[in-house]
Tab-separated table of C-alpha atoms in Angstrom:
chain	number	residue	atom	x	y	z
A	1	MET	CA	0.202	0.068	0.211
A	2	MET	CA	3.025	1.884	0.752
A	3	MET	CA	4.447	1.593	-2.325
A	4	ARG	CA	1.007	2.753	-4.340
A	5	ARG	CA	1.094	5.394	-2.262
A	6	VAL	CA	4.806	6.623	-3.564
A	7	LEU	CA	4.255	6.177	-6.618
A	8	PHE	CA	1.203	7.840	-7.245
A	9	MET	CA	3.370	10.867	-5.837
A	10	VAL	CA	5.824	10.606	-8.123
A	11	LEU	CA	3.819	10.299	-11.168
A	12	LEU	CA	1.886	13.666	-9.974
A	13	VAL	CA	5.660	15.143	-9.867
A	14	PHE	CA	6.495	13.936	-13.116
A	15	LEU	CA	3.225	15.097	-15.385
A	16	SER	CA	3.065	19.303	-13.286
A	17	CYS	CA	6.435	19.065	-14.826
A	18	SER	CA	6.672	18.230	-17.985
A	19	LYS	CA	3.036	20.540	-18.605
A	20	ASP	CA	3.487	22.467	-22.303
A	21	ASP	CA	4.241	26.291	-20.710
A	22	SER	CA	2.696	27.331	-24.158
A	23	ALA	CA	-0.577	26.422	-22.436
A	24	ILE	CA	0.206	29.245	-19.931
A	25	VAL	CA	-1.717	32.131	-20.739
A	26	ASN	CA	0.430	35.905	-19.765
A	27	PRO	CA	-2.265	37.498	-17.645
A	28	ASN	CA	-1.151	40.511	-18.041
A	29	PRO	CA	-0.888	40.879	-21.939
A	30	GLU	CA	0.624	43.699	-23.726
A	31	LYS	CA	-1.903	46.512	-24.505
A	32	ASN	CA	-2.264	47.535	-28.181
A	33	THR	CA	-1.494	51.365	-28.709
A	34	ALA	CA	-2.442	53.116	-31.788
A	35	PRO	CA	0.710	54.633	-33.862
A	36	GLY	CA	2.570	57.625	-33.725
A	37	VAL	CA	0.759	60.603	-35.274
A	38	PRO	CA	2.084	61.463	-38.444
A	39	GLU	CA	3.616	64.591	-39.971
A	40	LEU	CA	2.866	65.912	-42.955
A	41	ILE	CA	5.748	67.019	-45.275
A	42	ALA	CA	4.123	68.144	-48.527
A	43	PRO	CA	2.813	70.009	-49.850
A	44	ALA	CA	3.452	72.949	-47.865
A	45	ASN	CA	1.143	75.186	-45.510
A	46	ASN	CA	-0.325	77.583	-47.146
A	47	LEU	CA	0.725	76.812	-50.412
A	48	ASN	CA	-0.330	78.448	-53.888
A	49	CYS	CA	-0.138	75.449	-56.560
A	50	THR	CA	-0.230	75.774	-59.977
A	51	ASP	CA	-0.361	72.898	-60.740
A	52	ASN	CA	-4.345	70.602	-60.725
A	53	ILE	CA	-2.199	67.140	-59.901
A	54	LEU	CA	-0.853	67.460	-56.515
A	55	ASP	CA	1.902	65.028	-54.960
A	56	PHE	CA	0.762	64.264	-51.230
A	57	GLU	CA	3.611	63.069	-48.348
A	58	TRP	CA	4.089	62.644	-44.710
A	59	LYS	CA	6.682	61.266	-42.214
A	60	SER	CA	6.727	57.377	-41.736
A	61	SER	CA	4.819	56.348	-37.674
A	62	VAL	CA	5.996	54.307	-35.147
A	63	ASP	CA	4.085	50.880	-33.596
A	64	LYS	CA	5.282	49.960	-30.736
A	65	GLN	CA	3.980	46.618	-30.696
A	66	GLY	CA	5.323	46.573	-34.255
A	67	ASP	CA	2.039	46.131	-36.197
A	68	ASN	CA	1.901	46.741	-40.081
A	69	ILE	CA	0.482	50.597	-40.168
A	70	SER	CA	-2.061	51.461	-43.328
A	71	TYR	CA	-2.835	55.473	-43.916
A	72	TYR	CA	-5.799	57.246	-44.068
A	73	ILE	CA	-5.924	60.601	-45.726
A	74	GLN	CA	-8.336	63.327	-46.054
A	75	ILE	CA	-8.881	66.486	-48.586
A	76	ALA	CA	-11.701	69.075	-48.307
A	77	THR	CA	-13.107	72.725	-49.040
A	78	ASN	CA	-13.403	73.889	-45.359
A	79	ASP	CA	-11.712	72.879	-42.217
A	80	THR	CA	-13.774	70.630	-40.700
A	81	PHE	CA	-13.783	68.031	-43.176
A	82	SER	CA	-17.313	67.574	-45.043
A	83	GLU	CA	-17.812	69.266	-47.912
A	84	ASN	CA	-16.313	68.091	-51.179
A	85	ILE	CA	-13.918	65.726	-49.109
A	86	GLN	CA	-12.021	63.140	-50.833
A	87	SER	CA	-9.925	60.609	-48.609
A	88	LEU	CA	-8.254	57.044	-49.312
A	89	THR	CA	-6.391	54.050	-47.228
A	90	THR	CA	-2.799	53.250	-48.466
A	91	LEU	CA	0.359	51.757	-46.951
A	92	LYS	CA	2.730	53.836	-48.666
A	93	THR	CA	3.649	57.812	-47.354
A	94	THR	CA	2.763	59.621	-50.370
A	95	THR	CA	0.202	59.290	-53.084
A	96	SER	CA	-1.796	62.331	-55.540
A	97	PHE	CA	-4.858	63.102	-56.539
A	98	GLU	CA	-6.494	65.755	-58.924
A	99	VAL	CA	-7.771	69.361	-56.970
A	100	LEU	CA	-10.116	71.945	-58.839
A	101	LYS	CA	-8.435	75.042	-59.678
A	102	GLY	CA	-8.970	78.162	-57.779
A	103	VAL	CA	-10.012	76.373	-54.272
A	104	VAL	CA	-8.771	76.669	-51.341
A	105	TYR	CA	-8.242	73.140	-49.599
A	106	TYR	CA	-7.138	71.321	-46.573
A	107	TRP	CA	-5.855	67.999	-45.779
A	108	ARG	CA	-4.766	65.661	-42.673
A	109	VAL	CA	-4.149	62.139	-42.417
A	110	ARG	CA	-4.038	59.359	-39.925
A	111	ALA	CA	-1.665	56.425	-38.526
A	112	VAL	CA	-4.090	52.392	-38.145
A	113	ASP	CA	-2.392	49.982	-37.342
A	114	SER	CA	-3.198	46.114	-38.533
A	115	LYS	CA	-5.586	45.892	-34.746
A	116	LYS	CA	-7.539	49.376	-36.366
A	117	LYS	CA	-6.184	51.214	-33.884
A	118	ALA	CA	-6.224	54.469	-35.460
A	119	SER	CA	-3.820	57.764	-33.992
A	120	GLU	CA	-5.318	61.287	-33.982
A	121	PHE	CA	-5.406	63.252	-37.145
A	122	SER	CA	-2.338	65.044	-38.049
A	123	LEU	CA	-1.947	68.654	-37.284
A	124	ILE	CA	-3.702	70.202	-40.425
A	125	ARG	CA	-2.754	72.585	-43.561
A	126	ARG	CA	-3.889	74.208	-46.410
A	127	PHE	CA	-2.740	74.693	-49.673
A	128	ASN	CA	-5.134	76.533	-52.854
A	129	THR	CA	-4.581	76.253	-56.390
A	130	GLU	CA	-4.965	78.932	-58.812
A	131	GLY	CA	-8.145	79.472	-61.399
A	132	ASP	CA	-7.288	80.119	-64.772
A	133	GLY	CA	-6.758	83.786	-65.273
A	134	LEU	CA	-6.486	84.573	-61.614
A	135	SER	CA	-5.190	88.241	-59.904
A	136	ASN	CA	-5.772	88.158	-56.321
A	137	HIS	CA	-4.749	85.324	-53.747
A	138	LEU	CA	-6.320	84.416	-50.511
A	139	PRO	CA	-4.697	85.563	-47.404
A	140	TYR	CA	-2.509	82.925	-45.710
A	141	LEU	CA	-3.827	80.004	-43.011
A	142	PRO	CA	-4.460	82.477	-39.938
A	143	SER	CA	-1.968	81.730	-37.412
A	144	LEU	CA	-2.465	81.455	-33.496
A	145	VAL	CA	-0.412	83.542	-30.872
A	146	ALA	CA	-2.551	83.313	-27.826
A	147	PRO	CA	-3.767	82.133	-25.410
A	148	LYS	CA	-1.872	79.131	-26.860
A	149	LEU	CA	-3.827	75.819	-28.011
A	150	ASN	CA	-5.227	73.946	-25.036
A	151	GLN	CA	-3.768	76.927	-22.300
A	152	LYS	CA	-5.266	76.966	-18.368
A	153	VAL	CA	-5.581	80.676	-18.414
A	154	LEU	CA	-7.666	82.834	-15.787
A	155	GLU	CA	-11.097	83.800	-15.390
A	156	GLY	CA	-12.208	87.056	-16.077
A	157	SER	CA	-10.877	87.980	-19.641
A	158	VAL	CA	-8.257	87.895	-21.760
A	159	MET	CA	-6.506	89.160	-25.523
A	160	LEU	CA	-7.255	86.702	-28.115
A	161	GLN	CA	-4.101	86.734	-30.916
A	162	TRP	CA	-3.346	85.685	-34.199
A	163	LEU	CA	-1.333	86.762	-37.079
A	164	ALA	CA	-2.648	86.872	-40.479
A	165	GLU	CA	-0.221	87.757	-43.659
A	166	ASP	CA	-1.467	88.269	-47.950
A	167	LYS	CA	0.954	87.396	-50.950
A	168	ASP	CA	-0.851	90.604	-52.710
A	169	ASN	CA	-0.440	92.417	-49.463
A	170	ASP	CA	-4.056	93.464	-49.076
A	171	VAL	CA	-5.535	94.994	-45.893
A	172	LEU	CA	-7.324	92.232	-44.395
A	173	VAL	CA	-10.373	92.416	-41.959
A	174	TYR	CA	-11.470	89.914	-39.529
A	175	ASP	CA	-14.600	88.004	-37.830
A	176	VAL	CA	-14.250	86.561	-34.954
A	177	TYR	CA	-16.359	83.763	-33.421
A	178	PHE	CA	-15.759	82.850	-29.940
A	179	GLY	CA	-17.999	80.512	-27.273
A	180	THR	CA	-18.655	77.335	-25.055
A	181	THR	CA	-19.383	75.325	-28.387
A	182	ARG	CA	-17.526	73.568	-30.637
A	183	THR	CA	-19.574	75.749	-33.553
A	184	PRO	CA	-18.849	79.252	-31.437
A	185	ASP	CA	-21.269	82.121	-32.921
A	186	LEU	CA	-19.823	85.398	-34.693
A	187	ILE	CA	-19.182	87.950	-32.157
A	188	ALA	CA	-16.711	90.697	-34.198
A	189	GLU	CA	-17.196	91.032	-37.767
A	190	ASN	CA	-14.905	93.289	-40.562
A	191	ILE	CA	-12.134	94.490	-37.246
A	192	ASN	CA	-9.335	96.251	-38.624
A	193	LYS	CA	-7.004	94.685	-35.862
A	194	SER	CA	-5.758	90.527	-35.083
A	195	SER	CA	-6.739	90.682	-31.529
A	196	TYR	CA	-9.895	90.887	-29.646
A	197	GLU	CA	-10.389	91.205	-25.967
A	198	VAL	CA	-13.474	88.442	-24.560
A	199	ALA	CA	-14.679	87.885	-20.881
A	200	LEU	CA	-14.179	84.833	-19.167
A	201	ASP	CA	-16.252	82.590	-16.877
A	202	LEU	CA	-14.809	80.346	-14.721
A	203	GLY	CA	-14.288	76.480	-15.200
A	204	ASN	CA	-14.975	75.925	-19.110
A	205	THR	CA	-13.501	75.765	-22.366
A	206	TYR	CA	-14.149	78.208	-25.120
A	207	TYR	CA	-13.277	77.411	-28.636
A	208	TRP	CA	-12.659	80.439	-31.295
A	209	LYS	CA	-11.462	80.804	-34.980
A	210	VAL	CA	-11.227	83.888	-36.787
A	211	VAL	CA	-12.141	84.101	-40.590
A	212	VAL	CA	-9.595	86.736	-42.860
A	213	ARG	CA	-10.991	88.492	-45.728
A	214	ASP	CA	-9.132	90.783	-48.242
A	215	SER	CA	-10.170	94.033	-49.789
A	216	PHE	CA	-10.737	92.242	-52.742
A	217	GLY	CA	-13.802	89.800	-50.845
A	218	GLY	CA	-10.864	86.593	-51.149
A	219	GLU	CA	-11.938	84.661	-47.617
A	220	THR	CA	-9.740	82.209	-45.532
A	221	LEU	CA	-11.321	80.288	-42.884
A	222	GLY	CA	-9.165	79.387	-40.079
A	223	GLN	CA	-8.477	76.939	-37.559
A	224	LEU	CA	-10.822	76.180	-34.511
A	225	TRP	CA	-8.767	76.821	-31.517
A	226	SER	CA	-9.972	76.239	-27.623
A	227	PHE	CA	-8.437	77.282	-24.542
A	228	GLN	CA	-9.498	76.138	-19.996
A	229	THR	CA	-10.365	78.706	-17.741
A	230	GLU	CA	-9.326	77.802	-13.941
């Protein structure tokens, strides 16, 4: 009886030592994360294009898990990418689009890994294509000065500031949109300064944008910016 018990214990030890390690499940598998955000190369921001077949290029993204990456590019005639949009997915970091003449375009790219995990979109770039016999260039896309994007500022008031330029050195005026939603209200129209003071309440996220207009009626819609109060 004692001999049987000893043999049984030896058999248990042997079986426990000969288990297939591949059957062991990792209790803490690595979480899949999105690839890095692509960095745009060309066309350059505010480029005035004379050709209507354009090459687009961006830098490769890095995926921490080593997954294969594809890229999703969007082109549209507004910076919310809701009008006249063109898009495609490619494994390359270059592609070409045919665009209309005499139109302002916006473009952006995001990276997607083989598990369908997508990065944030890149920064938006703007370019315009010259029309036949075009004599006036549209103002350049306004750039943010202050407050910085997503900056936290004190309640009370703040001076919204931006920078805008025009290739023809035309006189520029501005419409300012401001509010607590992503579709801010028009609060100032046809002002001739690139700054505007607004009142703030505590604990809000504020959104704002600027429309730039030259003396020939050429108009450029700026990007949506935001900041918070504390």
